[in-house]
Coordinates of C-alpha atoms and ligand atoms in Angstrom, one line a residue:
X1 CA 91.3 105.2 108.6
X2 CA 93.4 108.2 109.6
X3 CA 96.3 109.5 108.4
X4 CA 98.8 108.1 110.7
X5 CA 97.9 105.0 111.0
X6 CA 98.4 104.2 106.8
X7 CA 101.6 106.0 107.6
X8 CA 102.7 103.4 110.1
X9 CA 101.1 100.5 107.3
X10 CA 103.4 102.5 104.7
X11 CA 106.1 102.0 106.9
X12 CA 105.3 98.4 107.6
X13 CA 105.4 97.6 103.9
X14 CA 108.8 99.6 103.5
X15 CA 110.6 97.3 106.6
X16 CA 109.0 94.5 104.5
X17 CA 110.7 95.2 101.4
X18 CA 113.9 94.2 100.2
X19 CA 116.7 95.8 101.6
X20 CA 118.6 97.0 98.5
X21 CA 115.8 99.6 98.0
X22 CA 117.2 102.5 99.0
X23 CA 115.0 104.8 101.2
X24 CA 112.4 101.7 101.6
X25 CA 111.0 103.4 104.9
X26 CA 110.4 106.9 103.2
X27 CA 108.9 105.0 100.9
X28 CA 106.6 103.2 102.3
X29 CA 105.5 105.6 104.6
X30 CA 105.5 108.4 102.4
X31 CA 103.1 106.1 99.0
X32 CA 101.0 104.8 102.3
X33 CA 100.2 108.6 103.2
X34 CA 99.5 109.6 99.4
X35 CA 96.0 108.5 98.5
X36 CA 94.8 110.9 101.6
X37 CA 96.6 114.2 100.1
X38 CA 93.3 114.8 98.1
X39 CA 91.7 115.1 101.3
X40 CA 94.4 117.8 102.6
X41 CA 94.1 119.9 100.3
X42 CA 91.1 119.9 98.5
X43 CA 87.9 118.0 100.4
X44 CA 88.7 119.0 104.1
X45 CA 89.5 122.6 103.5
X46 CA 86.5 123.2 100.8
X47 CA 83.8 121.4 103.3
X48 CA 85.3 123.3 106.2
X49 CA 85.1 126.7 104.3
X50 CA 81.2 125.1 103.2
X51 CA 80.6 124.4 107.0
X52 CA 81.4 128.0 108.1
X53 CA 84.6 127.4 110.5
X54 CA 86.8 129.8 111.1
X55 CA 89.5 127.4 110.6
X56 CA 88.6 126.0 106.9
X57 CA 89.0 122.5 107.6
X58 CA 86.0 120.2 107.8
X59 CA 85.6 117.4 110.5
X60 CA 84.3 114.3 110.2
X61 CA 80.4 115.4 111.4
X62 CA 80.4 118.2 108.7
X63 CA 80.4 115.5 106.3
X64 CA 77.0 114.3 108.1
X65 CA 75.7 117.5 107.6
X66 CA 76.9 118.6 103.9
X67 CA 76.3 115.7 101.9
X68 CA 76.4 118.0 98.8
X69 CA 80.0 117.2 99.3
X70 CA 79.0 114.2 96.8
X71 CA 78.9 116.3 94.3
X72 CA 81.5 118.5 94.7
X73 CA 84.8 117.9 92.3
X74 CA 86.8 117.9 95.5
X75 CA 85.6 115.2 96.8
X76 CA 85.7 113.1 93.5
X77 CA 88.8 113.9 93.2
X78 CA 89.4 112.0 96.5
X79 CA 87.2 109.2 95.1
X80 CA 89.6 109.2 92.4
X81 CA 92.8 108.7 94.5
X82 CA 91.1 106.1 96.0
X83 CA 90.2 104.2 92.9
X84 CA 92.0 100.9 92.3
X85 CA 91.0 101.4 88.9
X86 CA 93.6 104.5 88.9
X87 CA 96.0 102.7 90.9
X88 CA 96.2 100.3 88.3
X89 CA 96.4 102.8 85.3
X90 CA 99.2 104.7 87.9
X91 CA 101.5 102.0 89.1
X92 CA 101.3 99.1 86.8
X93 CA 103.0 100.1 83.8
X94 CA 106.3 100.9 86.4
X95 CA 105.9 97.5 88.0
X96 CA 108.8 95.9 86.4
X97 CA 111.0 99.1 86.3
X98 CA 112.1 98.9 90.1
X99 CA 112.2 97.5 93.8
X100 CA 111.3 100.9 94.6
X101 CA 108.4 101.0 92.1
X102 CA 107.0 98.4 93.5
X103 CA 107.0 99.2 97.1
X104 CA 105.0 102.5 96.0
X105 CA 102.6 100.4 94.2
X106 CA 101.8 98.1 96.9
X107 CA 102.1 100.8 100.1
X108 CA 99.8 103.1 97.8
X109 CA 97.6 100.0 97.5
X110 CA 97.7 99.0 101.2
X111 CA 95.7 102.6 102.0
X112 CA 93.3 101.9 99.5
X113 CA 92.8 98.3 101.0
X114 CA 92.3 99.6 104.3
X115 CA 89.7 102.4 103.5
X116 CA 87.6 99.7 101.7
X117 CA 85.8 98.4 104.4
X118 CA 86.3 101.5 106.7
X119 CA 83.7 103.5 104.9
X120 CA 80.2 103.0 104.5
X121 CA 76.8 103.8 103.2
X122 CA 76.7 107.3 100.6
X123 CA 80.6 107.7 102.0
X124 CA 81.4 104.0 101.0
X125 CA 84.7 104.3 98.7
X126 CA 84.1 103.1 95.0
X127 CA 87.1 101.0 94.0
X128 CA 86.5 101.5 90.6
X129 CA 85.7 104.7 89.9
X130 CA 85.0 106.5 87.9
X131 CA 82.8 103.2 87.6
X132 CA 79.7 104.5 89.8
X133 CA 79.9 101.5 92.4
X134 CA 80.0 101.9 96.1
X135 CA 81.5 99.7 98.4
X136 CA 79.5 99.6 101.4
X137 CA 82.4 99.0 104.0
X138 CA 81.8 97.2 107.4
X139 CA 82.4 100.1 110.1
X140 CA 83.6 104.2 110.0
X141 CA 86.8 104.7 111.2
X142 CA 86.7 108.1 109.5
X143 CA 84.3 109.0 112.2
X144 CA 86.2 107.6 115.4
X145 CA 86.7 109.8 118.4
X146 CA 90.1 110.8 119.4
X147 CA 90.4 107.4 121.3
X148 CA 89.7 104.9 118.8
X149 CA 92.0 106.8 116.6
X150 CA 95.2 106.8 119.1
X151 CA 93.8 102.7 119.8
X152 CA 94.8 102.1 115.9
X153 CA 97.9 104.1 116.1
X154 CA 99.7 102.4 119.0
X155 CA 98.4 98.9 117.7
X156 CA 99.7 99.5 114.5
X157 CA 103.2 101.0 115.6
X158 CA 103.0 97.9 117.7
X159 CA 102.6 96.0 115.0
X160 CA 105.4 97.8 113.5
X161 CA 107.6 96.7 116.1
X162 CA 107.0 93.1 115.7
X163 CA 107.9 93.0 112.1
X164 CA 110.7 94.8 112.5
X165 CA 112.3 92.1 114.8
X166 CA 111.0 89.4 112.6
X167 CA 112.6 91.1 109.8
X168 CA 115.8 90.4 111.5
X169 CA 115.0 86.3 110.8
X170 CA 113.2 87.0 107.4
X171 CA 115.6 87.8 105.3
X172 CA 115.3 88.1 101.3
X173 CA 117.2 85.7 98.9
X174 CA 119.3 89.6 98.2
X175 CA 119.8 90.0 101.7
X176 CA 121.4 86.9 102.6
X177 CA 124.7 87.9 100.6
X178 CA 124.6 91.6 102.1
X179 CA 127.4 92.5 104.3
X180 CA 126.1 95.6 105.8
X181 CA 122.8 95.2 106.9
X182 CA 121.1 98.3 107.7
Ligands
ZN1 ZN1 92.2 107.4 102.6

């Protein structure tokens, strides 16, 4: 899945949350973002630099053609930040501490749920690493065009909309006493 799009499932999760977390948007958006930073700087930049662009950022059909990448610390590093297993060691233990704890726990979580079955094959993601098991997702949104990308954008912002009126109706049991809704 790309970047933006777990941006906008961030964002969904902080319009979701209770209102008396301050920042809930930034939140969201910015924990649904996080698991990809890996990717940023290490695997995108290394396998671009591996591939020979001028640019050192790798694209998705580099990946096809340097599956060495496997190997490379970069890209287990990505694994890693894509591991429920760390996610759990992570964000657990702060579960009980805040509202804001938990919106970064369950944003964070929501990229990882949504690259699950988005990868597949040797570039399946293993939820449990560094337990050596591959998921072997349904379809490859990591390799979608340009148009299937801006598709899942704009349904998702979409979908961002909708909630966001709803939210207007759903209120939490903290919300209902609120005077200044924001
Ligand atoms: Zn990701």
């Amino acid at each position: 899945m790309d970047t933006a799009t777990h941006a906008l499932v961030g964002l969904i999760c902080g319009e979701l949350g209770p209102k008396d977390i301050k920042h809930r948007h930034l939140i969201g958006l910015g924990f649904g973002m996080l698991p990809d930073i890996t990717n940023v700087i290490f695997v995108h930049p290394y396998l671009g630099w591996l591939a020979g662009h001028t640019i050192p950022f790798a694209g998705g059909q580099d990946f096809l053609d340097f599956p060495e990448i496997l190997d490379h610390w970069t890209y287990h590093a990505w694994l890693l930040s894509h591991s429920l297993l760390f996610w759990a060691i992570a964000f657990l233990p702060f579960w009980k501490r805040s509202g804001a704890a938990k919106l970064a726990a369950v944003a964070y979580a929501s990229h990882l749920i949504a690259d699950i079955p988005s990868h597949t094959g040797i570039y399946g993601l293993e939820p449990f690493y560094p337990i050596p098991y591959i998921f072997d997702g349904w379809f490859d949104a990591w390799l979608w065009g340009p148009v299937p990308i801006a598709l899942s954008i704009v349904t998702t912002a979409l979908l961002y909309v909708v909630v966001r009126q709803l939210r207007k109706q759903y209120l939490w049991p903290s919300e209902r006493t609120l005077q200044h809704p924001s």
